[in-house]
């Protein structure tokens, strides 16, 4: 496939060049600024990103991959102009539809292709320290519409007016809104200092300062350097792959073969900002600890992570986004985090059990809204995850298509008849220990004249939600030692039946299928190592939690998370796990699936797992 050189993880933000002039008004001998007719010409170079690649551990930053050609298709482009003394306060001025000409990116940068355009724009009056800023939106889909006569935009019926901060607080409620007609892209968040050393005095930008890129004629604009704008896709990409070398699983005395037969995403975010929110000072966002740039993991296993040694300050990349001599915008590095609308709130996702129906492996790539959270909310219910279904093939002599476990112990599986015997044995043990007798006043059943008392039969239903067997009747047989030695059957009464229910839980694995949960890691084990061995009651202890583990889990826009299933080492859950309600910390969960997660360019992150 022809190489598409896109920007991986956060795709490069926007030109880093800054202008110190107080207003965009050309002196008499200058050709910059707006002409006498009130128009100007702005030359743009728009850089489509590779994807950051990672995994359930994301792997090191700046690992990128081009991805699919469809992920780079541009069906429409919109230029939005703002003016103000700083980015957040800059107010919206005008919007222009653009047609772009595309060239392939260089092999040594993080750009897949570049689009250029000289755009004619109407005069914007500036004063004091105001600058003119540009935001480019590719594939706007139905997020907003453009009126090319009035140069305005609408969100639904409402004409937008306000600051860039107001614009960034606009949200969408589904990934479909951002992928329906090409992948929605906006300026990426870029910084001018790498994460390989301690960062201070960095400049981080989203909008591109184009104050000194406006010319009085189209020819002048063509002849002069363009304003570089780096963009990123607004969704994250998750891919499931397999590299299973052996598909045999030994469970007790049984050897089962298996296939990975389906998967789905769960805990998918239901709201996303249309532009990545990097501003930690935004209203309501007050992460504890130092500024992100200063966070350097001193977590467990640090010495075993070469990526952490090379790039200790994980929130910025260490490779230039664009290798182009003499271009000031090349002092631009990707950034690798952001704030979503529910960053500091408990999520209220409801998608996990619903994924059981029709879960297939027809499509190994899925897209979702970014989902990030602080360490205090780094638990299962807040973490986007993959739910994977494995189909087991039972031995030839097995009865039916189902198997069973007892009391949650998955190291032994039972045939249907064996599961029923286990229930009857439990009932017999309760009788022999006088528990059934003391649980009831049923004198007829506990009559001392009865001999040879033994459990005989059990009937039950299977709970559709839990797959647990619900006992409806347990029958004992006994001989009355009263002269004629009559043998009779006796059904346990309600209290006795409840005692048996409380003593044993039998779970049916319908169609020999089991489910596994893989929590998706962002920075993961490479950049935020975590060691269970020295944790006691708290998964992320002490005031250094942000420093060590902020961003360990989550999915970020323009990151490609590849989950590679290496094998299955144990029986999973009989039902789709209800991850929507699980408050267990992410690093306290038993993991029974062997996976490797790769994050691609997109920024690509790879994660390998063995299912358990």
XYZ file of C-alpha atoms in Angstrom:
612
model
C 0.000 0.000 0.000
C 1.241 3.464 -0.795
C 2.519 5.093 2.354
C 0.221 7.782 3.721
C 2.275 9.813 6.090
C -0.214 11.010 8.702
C 0.385 12.372 12.152
C -0.205 9.724 14.756
C -1.491 10.348 18.203
C -2.621 13.891 18.440
C -1.665 14.880 14.963
C 0.316 17.966 14.953
C -1.460 20.926 16.391
C -0.958 24.143 14.507
C 1.840 26.339 13.445
C 3.905 27.352 16.420
C 5.086 30.581 14.898
C 4.193 33.670 16.905
C 3.943 37.270 15.852
C 4.737 40.151 18.178
C 3.154 42.938 16.138
C 0.292 44.734 17.801
C -1.976 44.854 14.765
C -2.191 43.506 11.276
C -1.905 46.775 9.415
C 0.682 47.019 6.686
C 3.100 49.961 6.635
C 3.204 52.017 3.454
C 6.137 50.099 1.987
C 4.887 46.644 2.962
C 2.877 44.129 0.983
C 1.635 42.294 4.058
C -1.761 42.808 5.622
C -5.007 43.622 3.859
C -5.212 45.566 0.639
C -7.058 48.810 -0.029
C -10.116 46.870 -1.186
C -10.427 45.295 2.254
C -9.311 41.807 1.291
C -6.214 39.764 1.906
C -4.726 36.441 0.885
C -3.750 33.798 3.422
C -1.550 30.866 2.407
C -2.093 27.683 4.406
C -0.305 24.360 4.502
C -2.532 21.790 6.184
C -0.761 18.670 7.389
C -2.770 15.481 7.746
C -1.412 13.394 10.549
C -0.204 9.915 10.901
C -1.826 8.121 13.774
C -0.213 7.573 17.127
C 0.108 3.874 17.704
C -0.171 2.163 20.976
C -1.932 -0.556 22.857
C -3.766 -1.504 25.988
C -0.441 -0.425 26.903
C 0.083 2.319 24.456
C 3.866 1.912 24.111
C 6.185 4.853 23.677
C 5.061 8.198 22.308
C 5.696 9.108 18.669
C 5.075 5.550 17.451
C 2.935 6.202 14.399
C 1.296 4.503 11.466
C -0.583 5.696 8.418
C -3.652 3.529 8.789
C -6.223 3.190 6.005
C -6.545 5.510 3.026
C -10.196 6.183 3.899
C -9.055 7.714 7.175
C -7.314 10.474 5.206
C -10.086 11.301 2.761
C -11.032 14.993 2.838
C -14.502 15.774 1.501
C -14.624 19.395 2.619
C -12.431 21.911 4.400
C -13.399 24.968 6.422
C -11.206 27.834 7.583
C -12.365 29.593 10.760
C -10.712 32.868 11.743
C -10.573 34.335 15.249
C -8.983 37.482 16.656
C -7.845 38.381 20.145
C -4.903 38.799 22.482
C -4.768 35.077 23.258
C -6.253 31.891 21.888
C -9.017 31.208 24.396
C -10.305 34.784 24.394
C -10.051 35.227 20.613
C -13.484 35.813 19.105
C -14.893 34.290 15.942
C -14.643 36.513 12.836
C -15.361 34.574 9.659
C -15.620 31.139 8.028
C -14.609 30.076 4.519
C -15.088 26.829 2.616
C -11.849 25.783 0.908
C -10.756 23.416 -1.829
C -7.319 21.970 -1.122
C -4.549 20.555 -3.309
C -2.812 17.549 -1.752
C 0.772 16.312 -1.788
C 2.245 13.263 -0.072
C 4.152 13.895 3.152
C 7.855 13.302 3.623
C 9.114 9.925 4.810
C 10.884 11.352 7.862
C 8.053 13.260 9.463
C 4.705 12.503 11.072
C 2.600 13.794 8.205
C 0.784 11.616 5.704
C -0.137 14.293 3.232
C -0.193 18.064 2.929
C -2.901 20.283 1.518
C -2.138 23.825 0.377
C -4.399 26.757 -0.292
C -4.227 30.493 -0.828
C -7.510 31.706 0.611
C -8.966 35.104 -0.068
C -10.340 36.591 3.145
C -12.153 39.760 4.159
C -10.470 42.417 6.252
C -10.262 41.877 9.998
C -9.484 44.978 12.051
C -7.150 44.419 14.968
C -5.942 46.707 17.717
C -3.546 46.650 20.624
C -2.065 43.210 21.125
C -4.687 41.378 19.092
C -3.675 38.694 16.617
C -5.485 36.758 13.931
C -5.750 33.000 14.520
C -6.803 30.182 12.206
C -8.613 26.930 12.875
C -9.088 24.392 10.090
C -11.868 21.813 10.168
C -11.788 18.927 7.699
C -14.926 16.845 7.044
C -17.232 18.924 9.198
C -20.047 16.380 8.595
C -23.192 17.622 10.330
C -21.422 19.165 13.315
C -21.968 22.651 11.911
C -22.917 24.323 8.641
C -21.307 27.207 6.755
C -22.978 30.215 5.152
C -20.459 31.263 2.499
C -22.318 34.493 1.776
C -22.299 35.789 5.325
C -19.132 33.824 6.251
C -20.877 32.512 9.360
C -21.377 29.064 10.854
C -24.366 27.502 12.567
C -24.653 24.797 15.197
C -28.137 23.583 14.390
C -30.318 26.671 13.915
C -28.043 28.942 15.957
C -25.480 31.242 14.370
C -22.245 30.963 16.325
C -20.651 34.018 17.875
C -18.242 33.974 20.740
C -14.738 33.048 21.781
C -12.580 30.136 20.778
C -13.116 28.774 24.296
C -16.862 28.840 23.567
C -16.200 26.962 20.334
C -14.087 24.280 22.046
C -16.880 23.615 24.535
C -19.180 22.481 21.726
C -19.735 18.726 21.954
C -21.027 15.809 19.942
C -22.778 12.756 21.322
C -21.579 9.948 19.065
C -18.595 8.813 17.046
C -20.880 8.538 14.016
C -21.258 12.323 13.992
C -17.484 12.553 13.524
C -17.024 9.761 10.970
C -20.155 9.817 8.813
C -18.714 11.655 5.793
C -14.985 11.448 6.314
C -13.176 11.717 9.629
C -13.771 15.011 11.414
C -10.405 16.732 11.980
C -9.346 19.956 13.642
C -6.115 21.641 14.657
C -3.994 19.436 16.871
C -2.410 20.478 20.156
C 1.301 21.095 19.621
C 4.140 22.225 21.836
C 7.570 23.631 21.030
C 9.572 21.585 23.577
C 10.152 17.796 23.504
C 9.276 15.434 26.349
C 12.766 13.943 26.429
C 13.899 16.507 29.014
C 12.251 18.590 31.695
C 9.975 21.125 30.043
C 9.670 24.717 31.162
C 8.711 27.840 29.313
C 7.010 25.800 26.608
C 4.452 27.274 24.235
C 1.485 25.056 23.530
C -0.912 26.006 20.761
C -4.087 24.878 19.089
C -4.937 27.860 16.926
C -2.388 28.993 14.356
C -1.234 32.585 14.587
C -1.513 33.789 10.978
C -1.141 37.493 11.657
C 1.992 37.774 9.514
C 0.821 35.348 6.814
C -1.733 37.655 5.203
C -0.717 39.366 1.937
C -2.270 42.013 -0.276
C -2.147 39.898 -3.437
C -2.576 36.246 -4.279
C 0.818 36.199 -5.997
C 2.623 37.439 -2.883
C 0.861 34.847 -0.781
C 1.928 32.120 -3.197
C 5.559 33.249 -3.124
C 5.857 33.387 0.664
C 5.941 30.600 3.281
C 2.592 29.202 4.306
C 1.119 29.071 7.769
C 1.571 25.439 8.844
C -1.471 23.863 10.421
C -1.377 20.342 11.798
C -4.675 18.523 12.234
C -5.851 15.443 14.089
C -8.868 13.166 13.866
C -11.483 13.669 16.535
C -12.001 9.952 17.257
C -9.887 7.144 18.666
C -9.393 3.899 16.773
C -9.407 0.446 18.372
C -8.381 -2.665 16.454
C -8.444 -6.301 17.543
C -5.966 -8.731 16.001
C -4.915 -12.307 16.783
C -1.542 -14.039 16.910
C -2.555 -17.256 18.613
C -0.026 -20.037 18.082
C -1.983 -22.699 19.987
C -5.752 -22.809 20.425
C -5.858 -25.494 23.104
C -6.886 -24.780 26.681
C -6.575 -27.471 29.361
C -9.270 -27.144 32.023
C -9.013 -29.852 34.634
C -9.063 -33.155 32.755
C -10.539 -31.591 29.605
C -8.719 -30.185 26.593
C -10.765 -27.544 24.821
C -10.048 -25.819 21.549
C -11.247 -22.256 21.050
C -11.632 -19.416 18.590
C -12.078 -15.691 19.150
C -15.573 -15.332 17.746
C -16.609 -11.766 18.522
C -15.830 -8.504 20.233
C -17.295 -5.129 21.082
C -16.310 -1.900 22.763
C -17.897 -0.951 26.076
C -17.769 2.105 28.305
C -17.701 4.194 25.162
C -17.920 7.870 25.901
C -21.192 9.519 24.965
C -19.864 13.061 24.716
C -16.775 14.633 23.158
C -15.471 18.121 22.590
C -15.121 18.852 18.893
C -11.610 20.231 19.522
C -9.217 18.535 21.941
C -9.291 20.300 25.299
C -5.777 20.811 26.606
C -6.429 23.858 28.763
C -6.061 22.717 32.356
C -7.245 26.073 33.633
C -10.613 25.656 31.948
C -13.552 26.189 34.259
C -14.112 23.211 36.528
C -10.863 21.515 35.547
C -8.370 21.579 38.395
C -6.178 18.462 38.197
C -4.160 17.969 41.353
C -0.394 17.950 41.184
C 1.943 19.771 38.856
C 1.293 20.857 35.324
C 1.123 17.820 33.043
C 4.423 18.626 31.420
C 6.236 18.279 34.734
C 4.798 14.837 35.521
C 7.474 12.164 35.318
C 6.693 8.650 36.480
C 8.629 7.239 39.393
C 6.284 4.274 39.551
C 7.136 0.622 40.010
C 9.133 -0.974 37.242
C 10.562 2.309 36.049
C 13.995 0.815 35.459
C 12.462 -1.808 33.168
C 10.930 0.726 30.776
C 13.315 1.931 28.057
C 10.593 4.201 26.675
C 10.305 6.001 29.995
C 14.063 6.467 30.069
C 14.068 7.973 26.574
C 10.966 10.126 27.032
C 10.400 10.633 30.773
C 7.953 13.519 30.394
C 5.194 11.554 28.707
C 2.739 14.322 27.850
C 4.873 15.572 24.955
C 6.606 13.695 22.159
C 10.298 13.870 21.433
C 10.323 13.580 17.626
C 9.679 16.620 15.473
C 6.301 16.513 13.801
C 7.757 17.802 10.570
C 11.348 17.543 9.393
C 11.762 20.572 7.174
C 14.878 22.688 7.280
C 14.343 26.398 7.764
C 10.665 26.118 8.658
C 9.983 27.552 12.146
C 6.885 25.364 12.456
C 9.146 22.337 12.633
C 9.784 23.210 16.277
C 6.546 21.365 16.945
C 6.006 18.207 18.966
C 2.904 16.214 19.519
C 1.118 16.231 22.826
C -0.502 13.134 24.272
C -3.356 13.915 26.604
C -6.547 15.917 26.914
C -9.666 16.526 28.967
C -13.037 15.146 27.959
C -16.413 16.482 29.147
C -16.674 13.965 32.014
C -12.988 13.993 32.973
C -13.615 14.441 36.705
C -17.037 12.795 36.918
C -18.189 9.224 37.334
C -19.379 7.941 33.999
C -22.914 6.702 33.456
C -22.350 4.300 30.584
C -24.976 1.653 29.823
C -23.550 -0.166 26.813
C -21.928 -3.334 28.207
C -24.694 -5.962 28.549
C -26.261 -4.741 25.308
C -23.170 -5.839 23.402
C -23.860 -9.555 24.000
C -26.443 -9.855 21.257
C -24.899 -10.307 17.852
C -21.291 -9.912 18.994
C -19.224 -10.979 15.984
C -15.726 -10.683 14.599
C -16.814 -9.342 11.213
C -15.136 -5.975 11.736
C -11.835 -5.865 13.583
C -11.689 -2.045 13.693
C -13.971 0.251 15.673
C -13.963 3.999 16.339
C -15.026 5.725 19.534
C -15.035 9.090 21.267
C -11.998 9.903 23.400
C -12.335 9.003 27.080
C -9.893 10.370 29.659
C -10.087 10.746 33.438
C -8.049 11.709 36.464
C -6.463 9.042 38.682
C -9.307 9.319 41.202
C -11.668 8.012 38.503
C -9.288 5.423 37.071
C -11.576 2.462 37.585
C -13.384 -0.060 35.422
C -16.697 1.780 35.077
C -14.940 4.846 33.644
C -12.501 3.039 31.333
C -13.189 2.236 27.694
C -12.598 -1.474 27.162
C -12.884 -4.291 24.682
C -15.166 -7.200 25.512
C -13.977 -10.305 23.687
C -15.952 -13.498 23.127
C -14.277 -16.898 22.859
C -16.077 -19.966 21.524
C -14.910 -23.318 22.972
C -15.216 -26.685 21.273
C -16.104 -29.401 23.791
C -14.780 -32.967 23.661
C -16.660 -35.351 21.386
C -18.131 -37.320 24.297
C -19.566 -34.192 25.924
C -23.321 -33.900 26.451
C -24.832 -30.989 24.558
C -23.260 -27.617 23.735
C -23.023 -26.133 27.230
C -20.649 -26.511 30.140
C -20.956 -25.493 33.782
C -18.855 -24.177 36.665
C -19.531 -24.488 40.388
C -19.154 -21.674 42.924
C -17.274 -19.488 40.469
C -14.298 -21.871 40.232
C -13.244 -21.892 36.580
C -10.423 -24.402 36.804
C -12.955 -27.258 36.601
C -15.855 -27.528 34.173
C -18.826 -29.896 34.331
C -21.226 -31.600 31.968
C -24.910 -30.987 32.613
C -25.341 -34.286 34.477
C -22.211 -33.590 36.522
C -23.475 -30.151 37.498
C -26.764 -31.626 38.653
C -24.888 -34.250 40.696
C -22.878 -31.451 42.321
C -26.114 -29.776 43.417
C -27.508 -33.029 44.791
C -24.276 -33.753 46.622
C -24.412 -30.311 48.233
C -27.998 -30.947 49.285
C -27.002 -34.334 50.767
C -24.140 -32.758 52.690
C -26.517 -30.197 54.180
C -28.882 -32.980 55.232
C -26.109 -35.064 56.790
C -24.891 -32.012 58.736
C -28.446 -31.443 60.031
C -28.578 -28.047 58.338
C -31.791 -28.873 56.481
C -33.331 -30.217 59.683
C -32.492 -27.144 61.718
C -33.666 -24.900 58.891
C -37.244 -26.144 59.050
C -40.037 -27.325 61.307
C -41.116 -29.895 58.724
C -41.513 -32.836 61.088
C -42.538 -35.168 58.304
C -39.205 -34.715 56.506
C -36.991 -34.926 59.581
C -38.832 -37.806 61.190
C -36.305 -39.979 62.995
C -37.959 -43.118 61.613
C -36.826 -42.297 58.081
C -33.789 -44.200 56.876
C -31.727 -44.227 53.687
C -32.448 -40.542 53.108
C -30.712 -39.289 49.939
C -31.143 -36.517 47.327
C -32.784 -37.842 44.191
C -33.531 -35.133 41.620
C -33.267 -31.406 40.967
C -35.134 -29.038 38.678
C -34.087 -25.526 37.820
C -34.213 -22.666 35.380
C -31.285 -20.667 33.932
C -31.271 -16.965 34.745
C -31.012 -15.048 31.466
C -28.884 -12.257 32.951
C -26.444 -14.156 35.173
C -26.553 -17.633 33.571
C -26.782 -19.035 37.095
C -29.038 -22.020 37.719
C -32.058 -21.047 39.812
C -33.245 -24.085 41.790
C -36.992 -24.627 41.700
C -37.200 -28.084 43.333
C -34.912 -30.551 45.083
C -36.357 -33.988 45.759
C -35.109 -36.454 48.374
C -36.069 -40.106 48.665
C -36.330 -41.919 52.016
C -37.515 -45.240 53.458
C -39.833 -45.170 56.469
C -38.713 -47.740 59.039
C -42.183 -48.330 60.370
C -42.915 -51.976 59.627
C -43.721 -51.992 55.917
C -40.543 -50.084 54.926
C -42.303 -47.798 52.421
C -40.071 -45.652 50.151
C -41.338 -42.148 49.422
C -40.122 -38.939 47.730
C -40.021 -35.670 49.659
C -39.534 -32.204 48.150
C -37.611 -29.658 50.140
C -39.793 -26.885 51.443
C -39.042 -23.211 50.770
C -36.670 -22.705 53.671
C -34.747 -25.877 52.909
C -34.553 -25.032 49.206
C -33.176 -21.611 50.066
C -30.482 -23.219 52.200
C -29.324 -25.265 49.193
C -29.392 -22.191 46.952
C -27.179 -20.316 49.395
C -24.692 -23.180 49.578
C -23.951 -23.671 45.884
C -23.887 -21.566 42.704
C -23.817 -23.318 39.347
C -23.259 -21.266 36.192
C -24.096 -22.326 32.652
C -21.796 -21.345 29.772
C -24.353 -21.321 27.000
C -23.047 -22.615 23.679
C -19.645 -22.972 25.363
C -18.981 -19.232 25.046
C -17.023 -17.089 27.481
C -16.377 -13.344 27.692
C -13.248 -11.389 28.639
C -12.657 -7.726 29.440
C -9.552 -5.857 28.259
C -9.189 -2.359 29.690
C -7.508 -0.112 27.133
C -4.300 1.520 28.281
C -3.078 4.841 26.968
C 0.389 5.478 28.392
C 0.289 1.945 29.784
C 3.182 -0.066 31.166
C 5.842 1.695 29.103
C 5.330 5.220 30.396
C 3.303 4.630 33.577
C 4.568 1.311 35.021
C 2.598 -0.217 37.906
C 3.532 -3.197 40.084
C 0.881 -5.135 41.992
C 3.437 -6.777 44.292
C 3.960 -3.791 46.552
C 0.315 -2.609 46.707
C -1.824 -3.495 49.683
C -5.266 -1.908 49.868
C -4.907 1.069 47.509
C -4.218 0.698 43.797
C -2.762 4.196 43.303
C -1.385 5.307 46.675
C 0.006 8.616 47.921
C 0.099 12.141 46.651
C 2.279 11.084 43.710
C -0.579 9.282 41.949
C -0.882 11.843 39.142
C 2.854 11.897 38.650
C 3.055 8.130 38.354
C -0.223 7.039 36.762
C -2.234 9.887 35.226
C -3.177 8.728 31.732
C -2.202 5.095 32.302
C -5.636 4.082 30.980
C -7.980 5.785 28.524
C -8.396 6.483 24.828
C -7.411 9.740 23.142
C -8.432 11.094 19.763
C -6.175 10.292 16.826
C -4.633 7.392 18.724
C -4.838 3.898 17.323
C -5.058 1.180 19.977
C -4.275 -2.268 18.661
C -5.245 -5.144 20.950
C -3.440 -8.293 19.919
C -4.871 -11.485 21.429
C -1.999 -13.847 22.149
C -4.060 -16.661 23.646
C -6.536 -17.793 26.284
C -5.245 -19.102 29.600
C -8.478 -19.613 31.546
C -12.251 -19.680 31.277
C -13.764 -16.190 31.285
C -17.187 -14.919 32.320
C -20.391 -16.701 31.285
C -22.009 -13.361 30.457
C -20.899 -10.004 29.151
C -19.308 -8.387 32.221
C -21.231 -5.404 33.536
C -18.281 -3.037 33.285
C -20.698 -0.098 33.350
C -21.132 -0.517 37.109
C -17.765 -1.930 38.202
C -15.973 0.451 40.587
C -12.867 -1.761 40.898
C -9.628 0.175 40.220
C -8.257 -0.582 36.771
C -5.145 -2.275 38.146
C -7.000 -4.473 40.612
C -8.884 -6.459 38.002
C -7.902 -10.063 37.326
C -7.026 -10.397 33.687
C -7.571 -13.760 32.041
C -6.939 -12.894 28.454
C -3.519 -12.557 26.936
C -3.445 -9.408 24.885
C -0.936 -7.086 23.380
C -2.107 -3.545 22.655
C -0.421 -1.543 19.900
C -1.026 2.187 19.433
C -0.528 3.326 15.792
C -0.171 6.699 13.514
C -2.429 7.788 14.077
C -0.345 7.652 17.314
C -0.308 3.887 17.624
C -0.363 1.979 20.893
C -0.136 -1.816 21.056
C -1.306 -4.096 23.835
C -0.907 -7.870 24.000
C -3.185 -9.938 26.216
C -3.738 -13.568 27.143
C -7.412 -14.063 27.989
C -8.130 -15.518 31.396
